[in-house]
mmCIF file of C-alpha atoms and ligand atoms in Angstrom:
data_model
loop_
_atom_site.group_PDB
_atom_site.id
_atom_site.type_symbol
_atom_site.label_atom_id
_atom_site.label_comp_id
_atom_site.label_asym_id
_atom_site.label_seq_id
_atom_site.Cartn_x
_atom_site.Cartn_y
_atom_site.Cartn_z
ATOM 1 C CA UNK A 1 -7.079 4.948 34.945
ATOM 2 C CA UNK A 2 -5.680 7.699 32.518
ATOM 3 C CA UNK A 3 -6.800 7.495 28.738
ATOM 4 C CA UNK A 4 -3.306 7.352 26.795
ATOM 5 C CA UNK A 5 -3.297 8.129 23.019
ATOM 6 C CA UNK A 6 0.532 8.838 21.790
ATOM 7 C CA UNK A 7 -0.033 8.566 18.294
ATOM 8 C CA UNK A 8 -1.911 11.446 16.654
ATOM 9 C CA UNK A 9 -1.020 13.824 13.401
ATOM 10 C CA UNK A 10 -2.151 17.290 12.712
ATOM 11 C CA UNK A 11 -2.435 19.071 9.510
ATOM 12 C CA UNK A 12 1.027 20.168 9.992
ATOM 13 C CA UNK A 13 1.870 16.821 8.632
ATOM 14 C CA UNK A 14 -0.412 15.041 6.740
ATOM 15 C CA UNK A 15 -3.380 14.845 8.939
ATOM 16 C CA UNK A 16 -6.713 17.077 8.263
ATOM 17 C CA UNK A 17 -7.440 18.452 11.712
ATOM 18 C CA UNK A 18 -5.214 21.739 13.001
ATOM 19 C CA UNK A 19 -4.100 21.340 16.408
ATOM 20 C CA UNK A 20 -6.981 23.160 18.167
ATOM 21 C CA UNK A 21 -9.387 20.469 16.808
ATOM 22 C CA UNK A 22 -7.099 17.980 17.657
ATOM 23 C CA UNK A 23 -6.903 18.633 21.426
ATOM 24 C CA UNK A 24 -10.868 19.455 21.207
ATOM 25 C CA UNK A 25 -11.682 15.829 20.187
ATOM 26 C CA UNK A 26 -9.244 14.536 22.752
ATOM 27 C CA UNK A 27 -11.302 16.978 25.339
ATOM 28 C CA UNK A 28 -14.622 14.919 24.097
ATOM 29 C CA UNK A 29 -13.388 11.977 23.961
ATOM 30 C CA UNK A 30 -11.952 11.754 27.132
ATOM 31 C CA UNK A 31 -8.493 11.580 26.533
ATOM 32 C CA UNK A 32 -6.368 12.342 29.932
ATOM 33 C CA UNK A 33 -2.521 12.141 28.159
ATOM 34 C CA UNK A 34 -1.801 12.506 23.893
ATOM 35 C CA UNK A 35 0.919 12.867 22.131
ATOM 36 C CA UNK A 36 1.400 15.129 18.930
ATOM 37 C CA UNK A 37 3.488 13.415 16.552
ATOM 38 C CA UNK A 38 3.750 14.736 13.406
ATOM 39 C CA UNK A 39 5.868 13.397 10.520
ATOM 40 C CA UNK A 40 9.337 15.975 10.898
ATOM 41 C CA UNK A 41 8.516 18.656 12.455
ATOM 42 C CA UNK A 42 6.988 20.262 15.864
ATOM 43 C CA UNK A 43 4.950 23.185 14.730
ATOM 44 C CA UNK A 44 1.767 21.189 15.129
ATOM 45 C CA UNK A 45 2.719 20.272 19.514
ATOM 46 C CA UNK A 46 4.102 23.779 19.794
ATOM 47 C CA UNK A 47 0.618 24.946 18.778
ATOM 48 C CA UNK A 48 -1.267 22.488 20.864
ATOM 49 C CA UNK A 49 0.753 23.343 24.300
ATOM 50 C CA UNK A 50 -1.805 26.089 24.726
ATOM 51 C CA UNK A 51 -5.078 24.365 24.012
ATOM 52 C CA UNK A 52 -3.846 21.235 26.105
ATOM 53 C CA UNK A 53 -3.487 23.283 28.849
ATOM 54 C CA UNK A 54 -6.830 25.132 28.566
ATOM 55 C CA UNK A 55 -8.959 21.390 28.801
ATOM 56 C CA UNK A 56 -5.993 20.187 31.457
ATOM 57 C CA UNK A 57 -4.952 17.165 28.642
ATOM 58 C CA UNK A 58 -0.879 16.507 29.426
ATOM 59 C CA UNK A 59 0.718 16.819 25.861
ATOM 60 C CA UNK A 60 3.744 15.150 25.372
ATOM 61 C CA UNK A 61 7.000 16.508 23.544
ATOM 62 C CA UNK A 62 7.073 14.473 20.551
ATOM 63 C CA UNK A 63 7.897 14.074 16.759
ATOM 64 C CA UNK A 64 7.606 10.912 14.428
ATOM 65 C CA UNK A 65 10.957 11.070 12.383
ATOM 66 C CA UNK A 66 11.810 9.924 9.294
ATOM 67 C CA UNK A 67 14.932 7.498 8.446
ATOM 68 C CA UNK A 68 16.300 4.918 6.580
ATOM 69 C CA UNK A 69 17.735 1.813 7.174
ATOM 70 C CA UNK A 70 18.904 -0.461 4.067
ATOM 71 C CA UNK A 71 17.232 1.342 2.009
ATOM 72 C CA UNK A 72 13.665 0.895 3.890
ATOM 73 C CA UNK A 73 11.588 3.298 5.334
ATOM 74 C CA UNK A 74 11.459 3.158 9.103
ATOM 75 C CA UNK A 75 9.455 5.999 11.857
ATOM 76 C CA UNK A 76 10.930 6.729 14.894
ATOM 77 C CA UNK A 77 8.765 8.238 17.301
ATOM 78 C CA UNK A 78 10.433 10.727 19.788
ATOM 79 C CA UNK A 79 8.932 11.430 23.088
ATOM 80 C CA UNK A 80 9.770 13.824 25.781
ATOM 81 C CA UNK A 81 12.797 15.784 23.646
ATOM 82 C CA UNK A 82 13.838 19.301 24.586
ATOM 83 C CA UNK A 83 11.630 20.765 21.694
ATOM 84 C CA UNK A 84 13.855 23.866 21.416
ATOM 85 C CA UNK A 85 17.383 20.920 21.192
ATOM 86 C CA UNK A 86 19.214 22.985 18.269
ATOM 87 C CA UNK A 87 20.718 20.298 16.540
ATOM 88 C CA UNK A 88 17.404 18.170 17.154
ATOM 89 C CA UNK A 89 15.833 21.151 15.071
ATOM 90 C CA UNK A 90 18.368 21.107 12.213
ATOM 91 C CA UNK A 91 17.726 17.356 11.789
ATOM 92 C CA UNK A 92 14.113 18.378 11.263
ATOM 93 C CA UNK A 93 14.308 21.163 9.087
ATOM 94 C CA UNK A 94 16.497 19.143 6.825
ATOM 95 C CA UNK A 95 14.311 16.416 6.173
ATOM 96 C CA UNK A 96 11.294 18.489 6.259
ATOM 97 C CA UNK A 97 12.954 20.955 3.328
ATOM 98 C CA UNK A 98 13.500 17.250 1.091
ATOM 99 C CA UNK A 99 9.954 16.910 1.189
ATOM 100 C CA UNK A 100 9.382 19.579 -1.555
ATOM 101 C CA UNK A 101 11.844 18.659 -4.520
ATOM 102 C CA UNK A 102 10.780 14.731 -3.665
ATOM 103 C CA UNK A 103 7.307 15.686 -4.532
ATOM 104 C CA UNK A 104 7.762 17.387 -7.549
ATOM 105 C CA UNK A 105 9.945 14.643 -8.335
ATOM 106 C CA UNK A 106 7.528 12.288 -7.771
ATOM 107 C CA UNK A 107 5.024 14.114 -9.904
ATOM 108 C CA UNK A 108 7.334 14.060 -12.941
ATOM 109 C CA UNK A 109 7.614 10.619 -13.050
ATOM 110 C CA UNK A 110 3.546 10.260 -12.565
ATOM 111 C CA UNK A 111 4.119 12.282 -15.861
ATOM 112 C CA UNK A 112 6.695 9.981 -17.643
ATOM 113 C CA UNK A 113 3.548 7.332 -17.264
ATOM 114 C CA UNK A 114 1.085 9.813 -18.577
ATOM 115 C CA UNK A 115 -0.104 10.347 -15.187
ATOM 116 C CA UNK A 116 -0.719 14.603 -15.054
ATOM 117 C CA UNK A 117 -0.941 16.079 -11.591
ATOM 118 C CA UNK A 118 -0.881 19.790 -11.335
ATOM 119 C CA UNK A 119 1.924 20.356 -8.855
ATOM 120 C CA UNK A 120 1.042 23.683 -7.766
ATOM 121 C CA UNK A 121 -2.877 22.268 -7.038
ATOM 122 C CA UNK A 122 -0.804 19.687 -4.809
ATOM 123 C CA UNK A 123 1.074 22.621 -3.048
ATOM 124 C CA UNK A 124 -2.571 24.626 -2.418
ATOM 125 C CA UNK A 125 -3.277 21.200 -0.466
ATOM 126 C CA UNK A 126 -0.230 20.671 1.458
ATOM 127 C CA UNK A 127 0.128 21.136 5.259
ATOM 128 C CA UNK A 128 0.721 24.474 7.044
ATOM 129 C CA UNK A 129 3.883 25.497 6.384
ATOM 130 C CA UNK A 130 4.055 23.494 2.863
ATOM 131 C CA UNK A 131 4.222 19.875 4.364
ATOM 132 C CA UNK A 132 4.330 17.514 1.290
ATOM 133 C CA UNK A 133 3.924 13.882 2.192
ATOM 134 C CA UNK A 134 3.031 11.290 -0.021
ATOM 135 C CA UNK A 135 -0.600 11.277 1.227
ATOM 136 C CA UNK A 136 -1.112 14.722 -0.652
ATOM 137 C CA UNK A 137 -0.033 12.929 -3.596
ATOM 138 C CA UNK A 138 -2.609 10.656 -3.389
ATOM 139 C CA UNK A 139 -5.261 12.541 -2.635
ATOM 140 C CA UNK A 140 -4.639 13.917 -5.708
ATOM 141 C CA UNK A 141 -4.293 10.594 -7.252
ATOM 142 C CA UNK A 142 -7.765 9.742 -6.205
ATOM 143 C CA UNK A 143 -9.636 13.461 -7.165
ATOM 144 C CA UNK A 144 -8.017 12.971 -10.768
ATOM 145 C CA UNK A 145 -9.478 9.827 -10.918
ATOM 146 C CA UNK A 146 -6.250 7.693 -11.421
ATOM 147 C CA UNK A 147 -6.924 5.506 -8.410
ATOM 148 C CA UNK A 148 -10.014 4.843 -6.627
ATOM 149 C CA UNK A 149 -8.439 4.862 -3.124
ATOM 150 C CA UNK A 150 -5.111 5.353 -1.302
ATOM 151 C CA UNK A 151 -4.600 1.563 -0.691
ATOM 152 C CA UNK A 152 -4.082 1.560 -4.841
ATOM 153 C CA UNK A 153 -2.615 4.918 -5.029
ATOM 154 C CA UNK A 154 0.278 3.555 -2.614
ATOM 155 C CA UNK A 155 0.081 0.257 -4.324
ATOM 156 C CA UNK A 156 0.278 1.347 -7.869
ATOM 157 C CA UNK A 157 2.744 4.163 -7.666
ATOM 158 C CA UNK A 158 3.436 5.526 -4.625
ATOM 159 C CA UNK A 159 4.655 2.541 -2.459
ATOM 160 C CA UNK A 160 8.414 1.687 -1.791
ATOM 161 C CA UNK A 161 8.471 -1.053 -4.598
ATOM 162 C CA UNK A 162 7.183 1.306 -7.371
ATOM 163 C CA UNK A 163 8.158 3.063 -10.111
ATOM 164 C CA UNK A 164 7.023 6.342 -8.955
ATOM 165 C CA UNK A 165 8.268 5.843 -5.184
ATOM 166 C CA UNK A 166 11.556 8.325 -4.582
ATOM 167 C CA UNK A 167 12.754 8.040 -0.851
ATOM 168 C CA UNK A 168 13.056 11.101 1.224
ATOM 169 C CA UNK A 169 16.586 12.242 2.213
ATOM 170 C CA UNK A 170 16.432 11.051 5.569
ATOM 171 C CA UNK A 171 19.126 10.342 7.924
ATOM 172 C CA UNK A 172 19.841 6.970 9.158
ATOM 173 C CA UNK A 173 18.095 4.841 12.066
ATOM 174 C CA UNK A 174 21.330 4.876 13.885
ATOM 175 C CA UNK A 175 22.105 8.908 13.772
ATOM 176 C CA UNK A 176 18.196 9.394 14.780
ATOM 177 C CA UNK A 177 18.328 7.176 17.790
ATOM 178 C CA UNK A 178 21.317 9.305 19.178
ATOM 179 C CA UNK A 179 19.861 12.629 18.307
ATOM 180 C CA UNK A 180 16.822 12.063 20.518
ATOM 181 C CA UNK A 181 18.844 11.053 23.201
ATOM 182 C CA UNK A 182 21.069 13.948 22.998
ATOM 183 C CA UNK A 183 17.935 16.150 22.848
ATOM 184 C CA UNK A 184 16.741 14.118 26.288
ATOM 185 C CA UNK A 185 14.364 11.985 24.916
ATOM 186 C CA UNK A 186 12.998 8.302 24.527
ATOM 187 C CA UNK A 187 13.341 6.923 20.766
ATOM 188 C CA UNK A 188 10.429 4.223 19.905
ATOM 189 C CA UNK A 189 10.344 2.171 16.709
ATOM 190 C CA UNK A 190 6.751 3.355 14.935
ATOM 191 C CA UNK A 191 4.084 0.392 13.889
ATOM 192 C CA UNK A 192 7.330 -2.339 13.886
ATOM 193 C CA UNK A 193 5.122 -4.340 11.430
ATOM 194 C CA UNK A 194 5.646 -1.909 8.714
ATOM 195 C CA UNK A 195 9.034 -3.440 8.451
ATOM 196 C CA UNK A 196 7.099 -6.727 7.187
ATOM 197 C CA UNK A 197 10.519 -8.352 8.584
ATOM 198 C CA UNK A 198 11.319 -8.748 11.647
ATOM 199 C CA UNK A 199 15.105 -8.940 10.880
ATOM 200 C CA UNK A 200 14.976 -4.749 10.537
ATOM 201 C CA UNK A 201 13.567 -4.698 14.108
ATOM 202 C CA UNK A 202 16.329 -6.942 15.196
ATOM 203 C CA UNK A 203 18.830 -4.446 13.504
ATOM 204 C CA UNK A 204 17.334 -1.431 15.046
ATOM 205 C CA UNK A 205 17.435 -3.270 18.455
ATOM 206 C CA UNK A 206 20.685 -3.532 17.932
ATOM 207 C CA UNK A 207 20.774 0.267 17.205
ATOM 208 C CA UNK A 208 20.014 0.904 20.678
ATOM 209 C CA UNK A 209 16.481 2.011 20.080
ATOM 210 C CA UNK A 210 14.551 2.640 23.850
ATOM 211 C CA UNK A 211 11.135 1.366 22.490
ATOM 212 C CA UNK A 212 8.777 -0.730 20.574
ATOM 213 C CA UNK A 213 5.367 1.203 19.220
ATOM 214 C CA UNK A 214 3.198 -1.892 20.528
ATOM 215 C CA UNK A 215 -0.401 -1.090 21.535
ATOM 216 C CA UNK A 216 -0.427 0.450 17.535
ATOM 217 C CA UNK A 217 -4.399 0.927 16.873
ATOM 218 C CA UNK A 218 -4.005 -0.773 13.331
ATOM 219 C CA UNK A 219 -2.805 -4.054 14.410
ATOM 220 C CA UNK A 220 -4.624 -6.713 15.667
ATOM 221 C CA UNK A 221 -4.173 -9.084 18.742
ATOM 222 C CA UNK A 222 -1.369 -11.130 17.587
ATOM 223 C CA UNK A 223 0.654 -8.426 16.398
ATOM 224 C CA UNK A 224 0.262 -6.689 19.341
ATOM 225 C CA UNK A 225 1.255 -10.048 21.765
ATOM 226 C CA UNK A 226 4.229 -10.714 19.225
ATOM 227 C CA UNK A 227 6.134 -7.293 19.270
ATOM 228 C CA UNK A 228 4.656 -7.230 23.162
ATOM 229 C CA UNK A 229 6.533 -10.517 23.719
ATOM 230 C CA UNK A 230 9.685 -8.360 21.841
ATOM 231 C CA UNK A 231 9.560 -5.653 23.738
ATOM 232 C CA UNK A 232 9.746 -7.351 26.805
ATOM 233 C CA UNK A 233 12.434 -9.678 26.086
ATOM 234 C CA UNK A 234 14.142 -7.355 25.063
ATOM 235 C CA UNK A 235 14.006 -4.744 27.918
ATOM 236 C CA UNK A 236 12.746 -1.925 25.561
ATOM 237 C CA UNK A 237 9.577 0.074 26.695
ATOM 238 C CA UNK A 238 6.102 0.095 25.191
ATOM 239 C CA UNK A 239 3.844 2.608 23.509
ATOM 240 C CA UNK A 240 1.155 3.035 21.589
ATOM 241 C CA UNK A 241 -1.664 5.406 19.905
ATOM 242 C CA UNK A 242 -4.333 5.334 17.589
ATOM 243 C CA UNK A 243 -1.575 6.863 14.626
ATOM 244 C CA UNK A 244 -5.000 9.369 13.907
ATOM 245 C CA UNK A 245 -4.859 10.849 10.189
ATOM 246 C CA UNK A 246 -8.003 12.061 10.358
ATOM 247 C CA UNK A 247 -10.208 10.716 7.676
ATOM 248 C CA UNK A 248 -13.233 8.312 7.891
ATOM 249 C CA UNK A 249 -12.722 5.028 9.869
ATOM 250 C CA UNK A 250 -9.729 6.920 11.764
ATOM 251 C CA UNK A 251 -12.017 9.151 13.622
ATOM 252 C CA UNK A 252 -13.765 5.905 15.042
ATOM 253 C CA UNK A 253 -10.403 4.781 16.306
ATOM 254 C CA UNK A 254 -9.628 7.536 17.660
ATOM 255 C CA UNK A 255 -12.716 7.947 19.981
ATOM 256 C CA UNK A 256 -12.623 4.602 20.741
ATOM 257 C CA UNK A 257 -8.664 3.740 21.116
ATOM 258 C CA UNK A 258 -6.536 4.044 24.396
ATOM 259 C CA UNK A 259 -3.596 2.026 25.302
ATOM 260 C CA UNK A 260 -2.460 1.204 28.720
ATOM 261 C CA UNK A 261 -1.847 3.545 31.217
ATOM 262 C CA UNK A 262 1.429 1.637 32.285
ATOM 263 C CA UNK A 263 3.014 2.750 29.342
ATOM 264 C CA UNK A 264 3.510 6.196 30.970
ATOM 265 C CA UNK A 265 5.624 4.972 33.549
ATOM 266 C CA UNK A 266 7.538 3.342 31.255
ATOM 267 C CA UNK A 267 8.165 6.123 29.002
ATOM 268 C CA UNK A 268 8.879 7.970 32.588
ATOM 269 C CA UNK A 269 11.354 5.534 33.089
ATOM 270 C CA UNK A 270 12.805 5.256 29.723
ATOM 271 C CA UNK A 271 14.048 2.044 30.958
HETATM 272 P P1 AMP B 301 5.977 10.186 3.365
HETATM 273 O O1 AMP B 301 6.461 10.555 4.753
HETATM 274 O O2 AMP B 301 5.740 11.355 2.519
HETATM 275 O O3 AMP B 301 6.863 9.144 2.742
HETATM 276 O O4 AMP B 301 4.547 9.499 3.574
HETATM 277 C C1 AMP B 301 4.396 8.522 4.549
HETATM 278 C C2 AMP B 301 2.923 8.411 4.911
HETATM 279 O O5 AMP B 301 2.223 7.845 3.817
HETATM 280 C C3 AMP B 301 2.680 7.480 6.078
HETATM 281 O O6 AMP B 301 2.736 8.138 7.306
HETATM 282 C C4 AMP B 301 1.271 6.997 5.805
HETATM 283 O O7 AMP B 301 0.324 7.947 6.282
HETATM 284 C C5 AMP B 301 1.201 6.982 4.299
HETATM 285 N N1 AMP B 301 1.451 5.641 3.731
HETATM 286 C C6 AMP B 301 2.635 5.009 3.573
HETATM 287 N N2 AMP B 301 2.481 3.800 3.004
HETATM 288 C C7 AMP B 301 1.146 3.651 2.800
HETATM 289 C C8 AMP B 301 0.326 2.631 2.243
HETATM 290 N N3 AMP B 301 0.857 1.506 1.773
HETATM 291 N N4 AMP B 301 -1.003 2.838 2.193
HETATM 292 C C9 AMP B 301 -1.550 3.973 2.659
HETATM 293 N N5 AMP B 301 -0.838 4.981 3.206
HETATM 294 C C10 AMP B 301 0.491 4.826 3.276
HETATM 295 ZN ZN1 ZN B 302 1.323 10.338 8.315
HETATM 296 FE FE1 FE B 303 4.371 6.304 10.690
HETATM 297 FE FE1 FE B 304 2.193 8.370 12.101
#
């Protein structure tokens, strides 16, 4: 039985652990297949393929995209794409570049509610090659002493229903769902909870989207039966992964966290 993991981010996102330590920690913890999936780009697997290959862990191609659908927020996960796919790229860059004038937007409306950040502290912070998510937002958030955790950072200002929340220019569910499959791979709808309406699944479903994220680390058993039961009635395929940032509690899940091997063949399969 192979320990699966398809959910992990590097600090080429908005995780804290470079790609070396990534695959390291999947070496001790036992990990036999992971996938990279940072938020938007692929710098962080293209950095991995050699280390996964020195401790004999299969990485898997894959990116967790950014789109939009009425208005909402919605990941797509992308597994086994043709990481050098041109137009695949482009898509990637361009949401990627948004990241940087959303963040300094974001921090001048902080400012309009007497909330200072400096902006170019934020940038020292950001991911390798100036990833700006709203996590580094927060951070800073918390170290100014605004909010006493992320869960009221996001709450407060940073979440989709506040005043401080600016979306990212990113594409559509529809024109992301093609894209992977033009670049060869398998398009998966990230932690489907996060809708928090089950309508938006529906929708995407409709999309043509090949998978549900399922066996998602942060959900608990009935979650996990109900988009199971979704997923299968639908004929869509199953993932899952541990969705590792990298700070405290995550590091437990991600020692501890595997999701069925099966999954594999289904994502073989693409169904
Ligand atoms: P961004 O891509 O910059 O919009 O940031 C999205 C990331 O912010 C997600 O991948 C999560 O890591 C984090 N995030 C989003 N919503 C919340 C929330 N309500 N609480 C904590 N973290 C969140
Ligand atoms: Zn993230
Ligand atoms: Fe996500
Ligand atoms: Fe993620």
């Amino acid at each position: 039985m192979k320990k699966v993991n398809l959910h992990i981010h590097t600090n080429y996102s908005d995780g804290t652990f470079s790609p070396k330590e990534v695959i390291e920690m999947a070496n001790n913890f036992g990990l036999n297949v992971i996938a990279i999936t940072d938020h938007d780009n692929l710098d962080g697997y293209r950095e991995a393929i050699q280390y996964a290959k020195q401790y004999n862990i299969e990485l898997i191609p894959a990116v967790e995209i950014s789109a939009s659908h009425q208005n909402r927020e919605v990941h797509i996960l992308a597994y086994n794409i043709d990481p050098n796919n041109k137009e695949l790229n482009q898509l990637l860059n361009s949401i990627y570049d948004s990241r940087f004038l959303r963040a300094k937007k974001i921090v001048q409306k902080l400012a309009k509610l007497d909330i200072h950040l400096n902006f170019d502290e934020i940038q020292k912070k950001a991911g390798k090659n100036n990833y700006l998510g709203r996590p580094h937002i927060s951070n800073a958030l918390i170290k100014n002493g605004f909010c006493k955790d992320k869960f009221e950072a996001f709450e407060k200002y940073l979440g989709e229903n506040c005043y401080a929340y600016i979306p990212k220019l990113a594409p559509d569910v529809k024109e992301v769902i093609e894209q992977i499959r033009k670049a060869g791979g398998v398009s998966v709808l990230a932690h489907p909870y996060s809708l928090r309406n089950d309508k938006y699944v529906y929708d995407i479903i409709d999309f043509g989207i090949d998978g549900l994220e399922v066996f998602y680390a942060k959900c608990n058993d009935a979650l996990i039966y109900h988009y199971n039961e979704i997923a299968l009635k639908n004929g869509l395929i199953r993932t899952g992964g541990s969705d590792f940032h990298g700070e405290g509690y995550d590091l437990r899940i991600f020692e501890k966290f595997s999701v069925p091997d099966y999954i594999l063949d289904e994502l073989k399969r693409g169904i």
